[in-house]
Amino acid sequence: MRQQLLLNPTLRDVPADAEAVSHRLMLRAGFIRQLSSGIYSYLPLGLKALRNIQQIVQEEMDAAGAQEMLMPALHPSELWKESGRWDIYGPELMRLEDRNGREFALGATHEEVITSLVRDEIQSYKKLPMTLYQIQTKFRDERRPRYGLLRGREFLMKDAYSFDRSSAGLDLSYKQMYNAYDRIFRRTGLKFRAVEADSGAIGGTDTHEFMALADVGEDTIVYCPSCQYAANLEKAVGVIPELQMTAETNNSTPPEKIHTPQASSIKKLSQFLNVKPQQIIKTIALKADGAPLVVLIRGDYELNEIKIRQVVNAEQISMMTEDEIMNELRSVAGFIGPIGLLGRSGVQLIADDSVRGLTEAVIGANEADFHLQHVQVDRDLPTLMYADLRNVAEGDTCVHCLSELVFAKGIEVGHVFKLGTKYSHSLGAVYNDEAGASQDIVMGCYGIGISRVLAAIVEQNHDDYGIIWPHAITPFSIHLLTVKTQDEAQMKLSEHIYDTLTRAGFSVLWDDREERPGVKFHDADLLGFPLRLTVGKKAAESSIECKERRNGNQYELQVDNLLAHCQTFFN
Ligand code: ATP
Ligand code: MG
């Protein structure tokens, strides 16, 4: 391809609201353009890179035995009402009406469509297991579309759905997709971790997210540097390090009320009493599906709402208001404490494991501006119920091998999920087993954000000058630059190189523009193809200059050796 004709509007400056590196670089390099918030056009180079990712995904899905198909983006509301999600999905689902006032949604995901299709087309166990997938545009009216392609409102997803006779069958299908994902992300060159994730309230048992490591990532992942353990923060478990208490245990002193004016937060209280947060027990008043729930946690830890929801089996957790604290707990916000609440009827009280065995602890006194000190948990709160309710924190160790856990930011690029019979049941997708009995089909679903992967790759592969494409994804392998297009020798040699390399199967972008050399070099670095070949002054001697984008290596090469060099370089 000759760059002269290419639609590749590079930019010097990008809009200030483009925060993520990948967003800025893809705008600057002329890969994408925004049409509206979270909605982008892929210009020719962007599309090429996107297609390369898509192809890897297709190859690995096909190799895993999945069958590609394509479903509509426009979904009749009836289908989403059948699954119950028309009401549950909320404003993220884009909805519209046709000319007759019939309601539709723009597909945010395709469980409903695929399940109804399978319901209608598959009857016998003989057709199962089966995995179907598609690569298609998804629509989600995200609350905060941002970071360019990382969180769009219209984006490209590969979604796959497996259909099995039993949960043992699902386990196999799931493993196959998991392994395919592992190969896909390896091939893209991404640094990633597959992490255990929370499967939410509904059905599913197993779920993993594939996280590309990047500081811009919105998810926190926790992994063990020594063993395989890796999980999302919301799911991660850890071992609490042995606590060094500052104060001596004093079993003869009962809890003592102490005046702590204004000290309604852990920080203020710890300053006021000059004790470490580890010695303070936070008492947090919540509502779990409307019922009072009081939770205790050590002052230096954070609550994990998802764990709480699971422990008490609630859909909704919210904070109690000050009024509710007063009326329902007869306590005061900022000064709540477990003594007096523990055992009270109608109030469920659970402590995080971090509270176990604390001595000389400080708790709220259920009275404005007062706390209790000298609390010995085992002595003063002997009937506490314990559970894991907290986010693991820096310093916690791995439950499997006791190495210190590592925290990192991740971009969720893929997700595998065991659905079970949630959708087959609500939509009536059944099969007849060998005995002729009707059974719910057991399902799994598997997504990859293709456009998000593109951005994640740029997040991980760039420097101050531009993008550094991995070989497998780059829009063009070779960037051929002719320094002076009016120079006949340079043009002739360039043409020869272009023909030789393209005939040998390399994709080459030939910068034949009448631009200053500085502009061409600058753009080549910005666009970031792996190998740059510059035809300049030494064209008459059949000598050119090579530059490797990733490591900056620069050297001269005789044209006769070029093809062999490229073959080695790209192998
Ligand atoms: P997130 O938590 O980031 O919103 P999700 O849990 O909603 O993701 P899924 O419903 O599992 O995502 O969708 C499958 C995949 O689609 C995700 O793993 C992600 O790679 C991609 N994806 C989801 N939402 C977006 C988006 N708004 N823009 C780009 N890709 C997305
Ligand atoms: Mg989402």
Coordinates of C-alpha atoms and ligand atoms in Angstrom, one line a residue:
M1 CA 0.0 0.0 0.0
R2 CA 1.3 3.5 -0.9
Q3 CA 1.0 5.9 2.0
Q4 CA 0.3 8.8 -0.5
L5 CA -3.3 7.4 -0.9
L6 CA -3.8 6.1 2.6
L7 CA -6.4 7.7 4.9
N8 CA -4.1 8.2 7.8
P9 CA -4.7 11.6 9.4
T10 CA -2.0 11.8 12.1
L11 CA -2.3 14.5 14.8
R12 CA 0.1 16.4 16.8
D13 CA -2.3 17.2 19.6
V14 CA -5.2 15.2 20.9
P15 CA -8.2 16.3 22.9
A16 CA -7.5 16.9 26.6
D17 CA -10.1 14.3 27.6
A18 CA -8.2 11.5 26.0
E19 CA -6.6 10.2 29.2
A20 CA -5.5 6.7 28.3
V21 CA -2.2 6.3 26.4
S22 CA -3.9 3.9 24.0
H23 CA -6.7 6.4 23.3
R24 CA -4.2 9.2 22.7
L25 CA -1.9 7.2 20.5
M26 CA -4.6 5.7 18.4
L27 CA -6.1 9.1 17.7
R28 CA -2.6 10.6 17.0
A29 CA -1.6 7.8 14.7
G30 CA -4.8 8.1 12.8
F31 CA -6.2 4.7 13.7
I32 CA -9.5 5.7 15.1
R33 CA -11.8 8.7 15.2
Q34 CA -14.6 9.5 17.6
L35 CA -18.1 10.0 16.3
S36 CA -19.7 10.4 19.6
S37 CA -18.9 9.5 23.2
G38 CA -17.8 5.9 23.3
I39 CA -18.5 5.5 19.5
Y40 CA -15.6 5.2 17.1
S41 CA -14.7 4.7 13.5
Y42 CA -11.8 2.5 12.6
L43 CA -9.7 4.1 9.9
P44 CA -7.8 1.7 7.6
L45 CA -4.8 1.1 9.9
G46 CA -7.0 0.6 12.9
L47 CA -9.2 -1.8 11.1
K48 CA -6.2 -3.9 9.9
A49 CA -5.0 -4.3 13.5
L50 CA -8.5 -5.1 14.7
R51 CA -8.8 -7.7 12.0
N52 CA -5.6 -9.3 13.0
I53 CA -6.9 -9.8 16.5
Q54 CA -10.1 -11.1 15.1
Q55 CA -8.3 -13.6 13.0
I56 CA -6.4 -15.0 15.9
V57 CA -9.6 -15.3 17.8
Q58 CA -11.4 -17.1 14.9
E59 CA -8.5 -19.5 14.4
E60 CA -8.4 -20.5 18.0
M61 CA -12.1 -20.7 18.4
D62 CA -12.4 -22.9 15.3
A63 CA -9.5 -25.1 16.5
A64 CA -11.4 -25.6 19.8
G65 CA -14.3 -26.9 17.8
A66 CA -16.6 -23.8 18.1
Q67 CA -18.7 -22.9 15.1
E68 CA -18.9 -19.4 13.9
M69 CA -22.3 -17.8 13.1
L70 CA -23.7 -14.3 13.1
M71 CA -26.8 -13.1 15.1
P72 CA -28.8 -9.9 14.7
A73 CA -27.9 -6.8 16.7
L74 CA -31.6 -5.8 16.9
H75 CA -33.5 -7.9 19.5
P76 CA -37.2 -7.9 20.1
S77 CA -38.0 -7.0 23.7
E78 CA -40.2 -10.1 24.1
L79 CA -37.1 -12.3 24.2
W80 CA -35.5 -10.2 26.9
K81 CA -38.8 -10.3 28.8
E82 CA -38.8 -14.1 28.6
S83 CA -35.4 -14.3 30.3
G84 CA -36.4 -11.6 32.8
R85 CA -33.6 -9.3 31.8
W86 CA -35.7 -6.6 30.1
D87 CA -36.3 -5.1 33.6
I88 CA -33.1 -6.2 35.3
Y89 CA -30.5 -5.0 32.7
G90 CA -31.2 -1.3 33.4
P91 CA -30.1 1.7 31.4
E92 CA -27.1 0.0 29.9
L93 CA -29.4 -1.7 27.5
M94 CA -30.1 0.6 24.5
R95 CA -33.7 0.4 23.7
L96 CA -35.7 1.7 20.8
E97 CA -39.1 1.3 19.1
D98 CA -39.9 0.4 15.6
R99 CA -42.5 2.4 13.5
N100 CA -45.3 0.3 15.0
G101 CA -44.3 1.1 18.6
R102 CA -42.8 -2.4 19.1
E103 CA -39.9 -2.4 21.5
F104 CA -36.4 -3.6 20.6
A105 CA -33.0 -3.6 22.2
L106 CA -29.6 -3.2 20.6
G107 CA -27.8 -6.4 21.6
A108 CA -25.6 -5.9 24.7
T109 CA -25.0 -9.6 24.8
H110 CA -26.7 -12.6 23.1
E111 CA -27.7 -15.2 25.6
E112 CA -31.4 -14.6 24.8
V113 CA -31.0 -14.8 21.1
I114 CA -28.7 -17.8 21.0
T115 CA -30.7 -19.7 23.6
S116 CA -34.0 -19.2 21.7
L117 CA -32.3 -20.4 18.5
V118 CA -31.0 -23.5 20.2
R119 CA -34.3 -24.1 21.8
D120 CA -36.0 -24.1 18.4
E121 CA -33.3 -26.0 16.5
I122 CA -31.9 -28.6 18.8
Q123 CA -34.0 -31.4 20.3
S124 CA -31.7 -34.4 20.7
Y125 CA -28.8 -35.2 22.9
K126 CA -27.0 -36.4 19.8
K127 CA -26.4 -32.7 18.8
L128 CA -24.7 -31.9 22.1
P129 CA -22.2 -30.7 23.1
M130 CA -22.1 -27.7 20.8
T131 CA -20.3 -24.4 21.0
L132 CA -21.3 -21.5 18.8
Y133 CA -19.7 -18.1 18.5
Q134 CA -19.9 -14.8 16.7
I135 CA -17.9 -11.7 16.3
Q136 CA -20.2 -8.7 16.3
T137 CA -20.8 -5.2 17.4
K138 CA -22.3 -4.8 20.9
F139 CA -24.1 -1.9 22.3
R140 CA -24.0 -0.8 25.9
D141 CA -24.9 2.6 27.2
E142 CA -22.1 2.6 29.7
R143 CA -22.4 5.1 32.6
R144 CA -18.8 6.3 31.9
P145 CA -17.6 5.5 28.4
R146 CA -14.0 6.4 28.5
Y147 CA -10.4 5.6 27.6
G148 CA -11.3 5.3 23.9
L149 CA -11.8 1.7 22.8
L150 CA -11.3 0.4 26.4
R151 CA -14.8 1.3 27.4
G152 CA -17.0 2.1 24.4
R153 CA -20.7 2.2 24.0
E154 CA -20.4 0.4 20.7
F155 CA -17.7 -2.2 20.6
L156 CA -16.6 -5.4 18.9
M157 CA -17.0 -8.5 20.9
K158 CA -16.5 -12.2 20.3
D159 CA -19.1 -14.0 22.2
A160 CA -19.4 -17.8 22.4
Y161 CA -22.0 -20.0 24.0
S162 CA -21.6 -23.7 24.9
F163 CA -24.5 -26.1 25.2
D164 CA -24.0 -29.4 27.1
R165 CA -26.0 -32.3 28.4
S166 CA -24.7 -32.1 31.9
S167 CA -22.6 -29.9 34.2
A168 CA -19.8 -32.4 33.8
G169 CA -20.0 -31.7 30.0
L170 CA -20.0 -28.0 30.8
D171 CA -16.8 -28.4 32.8
L172 CA -15.2 -29.8 29.7
S173 CA -16.5 -27.1 27.3
Y174 CA -15.4 -24.5 29.8
K175 CA -11.9 -25.9 30.1
Q176 CA -11.7 -25.9 26.3
M177 CA -12.7 -22.3 26.0
Y178 CA -10.4 -21.4 28.9
N179 CA -7.5 -23.0 27.1
A180 CA -8.4 -21.4 23.8
Y181 CA -8.4 -18.0 25.6
D182 CA -5.0 -18.7 27.0
R183 CA -3.7 -19.4 23.5
I184 CA -5.4 -16.3 22.0
F185 CA -4.0 -13.9 24.5
R186 CA -0.5 -15.4 24.3
R187 CA -0.7 -15.0 20.5
T188 CA -1.6 -11.3 20.9
G189 CA 1.5 -10.9 22.9
L190 CA -0.4 -9.4 25.9
K191 CA 0.9 -9.8 29.4
F192 CA -2.1 -11.2 31.1
R193 CA -3.4 -13.2 34.1
A194 CA -6.5 -15.4 34.2
V195 CA -8.1 -14.6 37.5
E196 CA -10.9 -16.1 39.5
A197 CA -13.8 -13.8 39.5
D198 CA -17.1 -13.5 41.3
S199 CA -20.0 -15.2 39.6
G200 CA -22.6 -12.9 41.0
A201 CA -25.9 -13.9 42.6
I202 CA -27.2 -15.8 39.5
G203 CA -26.6 -19.4 38.8
G204 CA -23.0 -19.7 37.7
T205 CA -20.4 -21.4 39.7
D206 CA -17.1 -20.9 37.9
T207 CA -15.9 -17.8 36.2
H208 CA -12.5 -16.5 35.2
E209 CA -11.6 -13.1 33.8
F210 CA -8.6 -12.7 31.6
M211 CA -6.9 -9.5 32.7
A212 CA -4.3 -7.6 30.6
L213 CA -1.9 -6.0 33.1
A214 CA -1.9 -2.2 32.7
D215 CA -2.0 0.8 35.1
V216 CA -5.0 2.2 33.3
G217 CA -7.0 -0.9 34.1
E218 CA -10.1 -0.4 36.2
D219 CA -9.9 -3.7 37.9
T220 CA -7.6 -4.7 40.8
I221 CA -6.2 -8.1 40.6
V222 CA -4.3 -10.0 43.2
Y223 CA -1.9 -12.7 42.4
C224 CA 0.7 -14.9 44.1
P225 CA 4.2 -14.5 42.7
S226 CA 5.1 -18.1 43.7
C227 CA 2.1 -20.2 42.8
Q228 CA -0.8 -20.1 40.3
Y229 CA -3.2 -18.2 42.5
A230 CA -4.7 -15.1 40.9
A231 CA -8.1 -13.5 41.6
N232 CA -10.0 -10.4 41.2
L233 CA -10.0 -8.2 44.3
E234 CA -13.7 -8.8 44.8
K235 CA -13.0 -12.5 45.0
A236 CA -9.5 -12.7 46.4
V237 CA -8.7 -14.3 49.7
G238 CA -5.6 -14.0 51.7
V239 CA -4.0 -14.8 55.1
I240 CA -3.8 -11.9 57.5
P241 CA -0.3 -11.4 58.7
E242 CA 0.4 -11.9 62.4
L243 CA -0.5 -8.7 64.2
Q244 CA 2.0 -6.9 66.5
M245 CA -0.2 -5.3 69.1
T246 CA 1.2 -2.1 70.5
A247 CA -0.5 -2.6 73.8
E248 CA -0.2 -5.4 76.3
T249 CA -3.3 -7.5 76.9
N250 CA -4.9 -6.6 80.1
N251 CA -7.5 -9.1 81.0
S252 CA -8.3 -7.7 84.4
T253 CA -9.5 -4.3 83.1
P254 CA -13.1 -4.3 81.8
P255 CA -14.0 -2.2 78.7
E256 CA -13.8 1.4 79.7
K257 CA -15.8 4.3 78.3
I258 CA -13.6 7.1 77.0
H259 CA -14.6 10.5 75.7
T260 CA -13.5 10.9 72.0
P261 CA -15.1 14.1 70.8
Q262 CA -15.5 14.4 67.1
A263 CA -13.5 11.2 66.5
S264 CA -16.0 9.6 64.2
S265 CA -13.6 8.1 61.7
I266 CA -10.8 5.6 62.1
K267 CA -8.2 8.2 61.2
K268 CA -9.4 10.8 63.7
L269 CA -9.8 8.2 66.4
S270 CA -6.4 6.6 65.9
Q271 CA -4.8 10.1 66.1
F272 CA -6.8 11.1 69.1
L273 CA -6.1 7.9 71.1
N274 CA -2.7 7.4 69.6
V275 CA -3.4 3.8 68.6
K276 CA -2.9 2.1 65.3
P277 CA -5.9 1.5 63.1
Q278 CA -5.2 -2.2 63.5
Q279 CA -6.4 -1.8 67.1
I280 CA -9.7 -0.2 66.3
I281 CA -12.7 -2.3 65.3
K282 CA -14.9 -0.6 62.7
T283 CA -18.6 -1.2 63.1
I284 CA -20.5 -0.7 60.0
A285 CA -24.3 -0.5 59.8
L286 CA -25.8 -1.9 56.6
K287 CA -29.1 -2.9 55.1
A288 CA -29.1 -6.3 53.5
D289 CA -32.2 -6.5 51.3
G290 CA -33.8 -4.1 53.8
A291 CA -32.8 -5.9 57.0
P292 CA -30.3 -4.4 59.5
L293 CA -26.9 -6.0 59.2
V294 CA -24.0 -4.9 61.3
V295 CA -20.5 -5.8 60.3
L296 CA -17.2 -5.6 62.2
I297 CA -13.8 -5.3 60.6
R298 CA -10.4 -4.3 61.7
G299 CA -9.6 -0.7 61.2
D300 CA -7.0 -1.1 58.5
Y301 CA -9.1 -3.3 56.3
E302 CA -11.9 -2.5 53.8
L303 CA -15.2 -4.3 53.5
N304 CA -15.9 -6.3 50.4
E305 CA -19.5 -5.9 49.4
I306 CA -19.7 -8.9 47.2
K307 CA -18.4 -11.2 49.9
I308 CA -21.0 -9.8 52.3
R309 CA -23.7 -10.3 49.8
Q310 CA -22.7 -13.9 49.5
V311 CA -22.4 -14.6 53.2
V312 CA -25.8 -13.3 54.0
N313 CA -27.3 -14.3 50.7
A314 CA -28.6 -10.9 49.8
E315 CA -29.1 -9.2 46.5
Q316 CA -28.8 -5.6 47.7
I317 CA -26.4 -4.1 50.3
S318 CA -26.6 -0.5 51.2
M319 CA -25.4 1.7 54.1
M320 CA -27.8 2.6 56.8
T321 CA -28.7 6.3 57.0
E322 CA -28.1 8.2 60.2
D323 CA -31.8 8.1 61.0
E324 CA -31.9 4.3 60.5
I325 CA -28.9 4.0 62.8
M326 CA -30.7 6.0 65.4
N327 CA -34.1 4.3 65.1
E328 CA -33.2 0.8 64.3
L329 CA -29.9 0.3 66.2
R330 CA -30.5 3.0 68.8
S331 CA -26.9 4.1 68.1
V332 CA -25.1 7.1 66.6
A333 CA -23.3 7.2 63.3
G334 CA -19.6 7.2 63.8
F335 CA -19.8 5.7 67.3
I336 CA -21.5 2.4 66.7
G337 CA -20.1 -0.6 68.6
P338 CA -20.9 -4.3 68.9
I339 CA -21.4 -4.4 72.7
G340 CA -25.1 -4.0 73.1
L341 CA -25.9 -4.9 69.5
L342 CA -24.6 -8.5 69.7
G343 CA -27.5 -10.7 70.4
R344 CA -30.1 -8.0 69.9
S345 CA -33.1 -9.5 68.1
G346 CA -33.7 -8.3 64.5
V347 CA -30.0 -7.3 64.1
Q348 CA -27.6 -9.6 62.4
L349 CA -24.0 -9.1 63.4
I350 CA -21.1 -10.6 61.6
A351 CA -17.4 -10.0 62.1
D352 CA -14.7 -10.3 59.5
D353 CA -11.9 -12.8 60.3
S354 CA -9.6 -9.9 60.9
V355 CA -11.4 -9.2 64.2
R356 CA -10.6 -12.6 65.6
G357 CA -8.8 -12.6 68.9
L358 CA -8.1 -8.8 69.0
T359 CA -7.0 -7.6 72.3
E360 CA -6.9 -4.1 73.8
A361 CA -9.2 -3.0 71.0
V362 CA -11.2 0.1 70.7
I363 CA -14.9 0.1 69.6
G364 CA -17.8 2.5 69.4
A365 CA -19.9 3.0 72.6
N366 CA -23.2 3.6 70.8
E367 CA -23.2 7.1 72.3
A368 CA -22.2 10.3 70.6
D369 CA -18.5 11.1 71.2
F370 CA -17.7 8.0 73.2
H371 CA -15.8 4.8 72.5
L372 CA -14.9 1.8 74.6
Q373 CA -11.3 0.8 75.1
H374 CA -9.6 -2.2 76.7
V375 CA -11.9 -4.5 74.7
Q376 CA -10.8 -8.1 74.5
V377 CA -12.7 -9.7 71.7
D378 CA -12.7 -13.2 73.0
R379 CA -13.7 -12.1 76.4
D380 CA -16.2 -9.3 75.6
L381 CA -17.7 -10.6 72.4
P382 CA -17.6 -14.4 72.8
T383 CA -20.5 -15.2 70.6
L384 CA -19.4 -13.4 67.5
M385 CA -19.9 -15.1 64.1
Y386 CA -17.0 -14.8 61.7
A387 CA -16.6 -14.8 58.0
D388 CA -14.3 -13.5 55.3
L389 CA -15.8 -10.1 54.5
R390 CA -12.8 -8.0 53.6
N391 CA -10.7 -7.1 50.6
V392 CA -7.3 -8.6 50.8
A393 CA -4.7 -5.9 51.4
E394 CA -1.0 -5.4 50.8
G395 CA 0.9 -7.6 53.2
D396 CA -1.6 -10.4 53.2
T397 CA -0.2 -13.7 52.1
C398 CA -1.3 -16.5 49.7
V399 CA -3.6 -19.1 51.2
H400 CA -1.9 -21.8 49.2
C401 CA 1.8 -21.0 49.7
L402 CA 2.0 -18.1 52.1
S403 CA 4.0 -15.9 49.7
E404 CA 3.1 -12.2 49.9
L405 CA 0.3 -11.4 47.5
V406 CA 1.0 -8.9 44.7
F407 CA -1.5 -6.3 43.6
A408 CA -1.8 -5.1 40.0
K409 CA -4.3 -3.2 37.8
G410 CA -5.9 -5.1 35.0
I411 CA -8.0 -4.5 31.9
E412 CA -10.7 -7.3 31.6
V413 CA -10.1 -8.5 28.0
G414 CA -11.9 -11.8 28.3
H415 CA -14.4 -13.5 30.4
V416 CA -15.5 -17.2 30.7
F417 CA -18.6 -18.0 32.7
K418 CA -20.5 -21.1 33.6
L419 CA -24.1 -20.2 33.2
G420 CA -25.7 -23.5 34.1
T421 CA -29.3 -23.7 33.2
K422 CA -30.3 -20.0 34.0
Y423 CA -31.1 -19.1 30.4
S424 CA -32.1 -22.6 29.1
H425 CA -34.5 -22.8 31.9
S426 CA -36.2 -19.5 31.5
L427 CA -36.3 -19.7 27.8
G428 CA -37.2 -23.4 27.7
A429 CA -34.2 -24.7 25.8
V430 CA -34.4 -28.5 26.5
Y431 CA -33.1 -31.6 24.9
N432 CA -34.3 -35.2 25.0
D433 CA -31.8 -37.5 26.7
E434 CA -31.1 -41.1 25.7
A435 CA -34.0 -42.3 27.7
G436 CA -36.3 -39.8 26.0
A437 CA -36.6 -37.6 29.0
S438 CA -36.6 -33.8 28.6
Q439 CA -33.6 -32.0 30.3
D440 CA -32.5 -28.4 30.5
I441 CA -29.4 -27.7 28.4
V442 CA -26.4 -26.7 30.5
M443 CA -24.8 -23.5 29.2
G444 CA -21.6 -21.5 29.4
C445 CA -20.7 -18.1 27.9
Y446 CA -17.4 -16.7 26.8
G447 CA -16.6 -13.2 25.7
I448 CA -13.6 -11.4 24.4
G449 CA -13.6 -7.6 23.8
I450 CA -11.9 -7.5 20.5
S451 CA -11.7 -3.8 20.3
R452 CA -10.7 -3.6 24.0
V453 CA -7.9 -6.0 23.2
L454 CA -6.6 -3.7 20.6
A455 CA -6.4 -0.8 23.0
A456 CA -4.9 -3.1 25.7
I457 CA -2.1 -4.0 23.3
V458 CA -1.3 -0.4 22.8
E459 CA -1.4 0.2 26.5
Q460 CA 1.3 -2.4 26.9
N461 CA 3.3 -1.6 23.8
H462 CA 4.4 2.0 23.3
D463 CA 7.1 4.5 24.1
D464 CA 7.3 8.3 24.0
Y465 CA 7.3 8.3 20.2
G466 CA 4.4 6.1 19.5
I467 CA 3.0 2.6 19.3
I468 CA 5.2 -0.5 19.1
W469 CA 3.1 -3.2 17.5
P470 CA 3.6 -6.9 18.2
H471 CA 4.3 -8.8 15.0
A472 CA 1.0 -10.7 15.2
I473 CA -1.1 -7.6 15.3
T474 CA 0.7 -4.8 13.4
P475 CA -1.3 -3.4 10.5
F476 CA 1.8 -3.6 8.3
S477 CA 4.9 -5.5 9.0
I478 CA 7.3 -3.2 7.2
H479 CA 7.3 0.5 6.8
L480 CA 9.3 1.5 3.7
L481 CA 10.4 5.1 3.6
T482 CA 11.7 6.9 0.6
V483 CA 13.6 10.0 1.8
K484 CA 13.5 12.0 -1.4
T485 CA 10.7 11.0 -3.8
Q486 CA 12.1 13.2 -6.6
D487 CA 15.3 11.2 -6.6
E488 CA 15.0 8.6 -9.3
A489 CA 17.5 6.1 -7.8
Q490 CA 15.7 6.2 -4.5
M491 CA 12.3 5.7 -6.1
K492 CA 13.5 2.9 -8.3
L493 CA 15.1 1.0 -5.4
S494 CA 12.1 1.6 -3.3
E495 CA 9.9 0.2 -5.9
H496 CA 12.1 -2.9 -6.3
I497 CA 12.1 -3.5 -2.5
Y498 CA 8.3 -3.0 -2.3
D499 CA 7.7 -5.5 -5.1
T500 CA 10.2 -8.1 -3.7
L501 CA 8.8 -7.9 -0.2
T502 CA 5.1 -7.9 -1.1
R503 CA 5.6 -10.8 -3.5
A504 CA 7.3 -12.7 -0.6
G505 CA 4.2 -12.2 1.4
F506 CA 5.2 -9.3 3.6
S507 CA 2.7 -6.5 4.2
V508 CA 4.5 -3.2 3.4
L509 CA 3.3 0.4 3.7
W510 CA 5.4 2.5 1.4
D511 CA 5.8 6.1 2.5
D512 CA 6.0 7.7 -0.9
R513 CA 4.7 11.0 0.3
E514 CA 6.3 14.3 -0.6
E515 CA 7.1 15.2 3.0
R516 CA 10.2 16.2 4.8
P517 CA 12.3 13.2 6.1
G518 CA 11.7 14.4 9.7
V519 CA 8.0 14.1 9.2
K520 CA 8.3 10.6 7.8
F521 CA 10.5 9.4 10.5
H522 CA 8.3 10.9 13.1
D523 CA 5.2 9.3 11.6
A524 CA 6.9 5.9 11.3
D525 CA 7.7 5.9 15.0
L526 CA 4.1 7.0 15.8
L527 CA 2.6 4.3 13.6
G528 CA 4.9 1.7 15.1
F529 CA 5.4 -1.1 12.6
P530 CA 8.1 -3.5 13.6
L531 CA 10.6 -2.8 10.9
R532 CA 11.4 0.4 9.1
L533 CA 13.4 0.5 5.9
T534 CA 14.8 3.8 4.8
V535 CA 15.9 4.3 1.2
G536 CA 18.0 7.4 1.1
K537 CA 21.4 8.8 -0.1
K538 CA 23.0 5.3 -0.5
A539 CA 20.3 4.1 -2.9
A540 CA 22.8 4.2 -5.7
E541 CA 24.9 1.7 -3.8
S542 CA 21.9 -0.5 -3.1
S543 CA 22.3 0.1 0.5
I544 CA 19.4 1.0 2.9
E545 CA 18.9 1.6 6.5
C546 CA 16.9 -0.7 8.8
K547 CA 15.5 0.3 12.1
E548 CA 13.8 -2.1 14.5
R549 CA 10.9 -0.2 16.2
R550 CA 10.9 -2.2 19.5
N551 CA 14.6 -2.0 20.5
G552 CA 15.7 0.9 18.3
N553 CA 18.5 -1.1 16.7
Q554 CA 19.6 0.6 13.5
Y555 CA 21.9 -0.8 10.8
E556 CA 22.7 -0.6 7.1
L557 CA 21.9 -3.5 4.8
Q558 CA 22.6 -4.4 1.2
V559 CA 19.3 -4.9 -0.7
D560 CA 20.4 -8.3 -1.8
N561 CA 20.3 -9.5 1.8
L562 CA 17.1 -7.8 2.6
L563 CA 14.6 -10.5 2.0
A564 CA 16.5 -13.1 4.0
H565 CA 16.9 -10.5 6.7
C566 CA 13.2 -9.8 6.8
Q567 CA 12.4 -13.5 6.9
T568 CA 14.7 -14.0 9.9
F569 CA 13.4 -10.9 11.6
F570 CA 9.8 -11.9 11.4
N571 CA 10.3 -15.6 12.2
Ligands
ATP1 P1 -16.7 -4.5 32.4 O1 -16.7 -5.0 33.8 O2 -15.4 -4.1 31.9 O3 -17.8 -3.6 32.1 P2 -18.3 -6.8 31.6 O4 -18.1 -7.6 32.8 O5 -19.5 -5.9 31.5 O6 -17.0 -5.8 31.5 P3 -18.8 -8.9 29.8 O7 -20.2 -8.7 29.8 O8 -18.2 -10.1 30.4 O9 -18.0 -7.6 30.3 O10 -18.3 -8.8 28.2 C1 -17.3 -9.6 27.7 C2 -16.1 -8.8 27.3 O11 -16.5 -7.7 26.5 C3 -15.4 -8.2 28.4 O12 -14.5 -9.2 29.0 C4 -14.6 -7.1 27.8 O13 -13.4 -7.5 27.2 C5 -15.6 -6.6 26.7 N1 -16.3 -5.4 27.0 C6 -17.3 -5.3 27.9 N2 -17.8 -4.1 28.0 C7 -17.0 -3.3 27.1 C8 -17.0 -2.0 26.6 N3 -17.9 -1.1 27.1 N4 -16.1 -1.6 25.7 C9 -15.3 -2.5 25.2 N5 -15.2 -3.8 25.6 C10 -16.1 -4.2 26.5
MG2 MG -19.7 -3.9 31.8

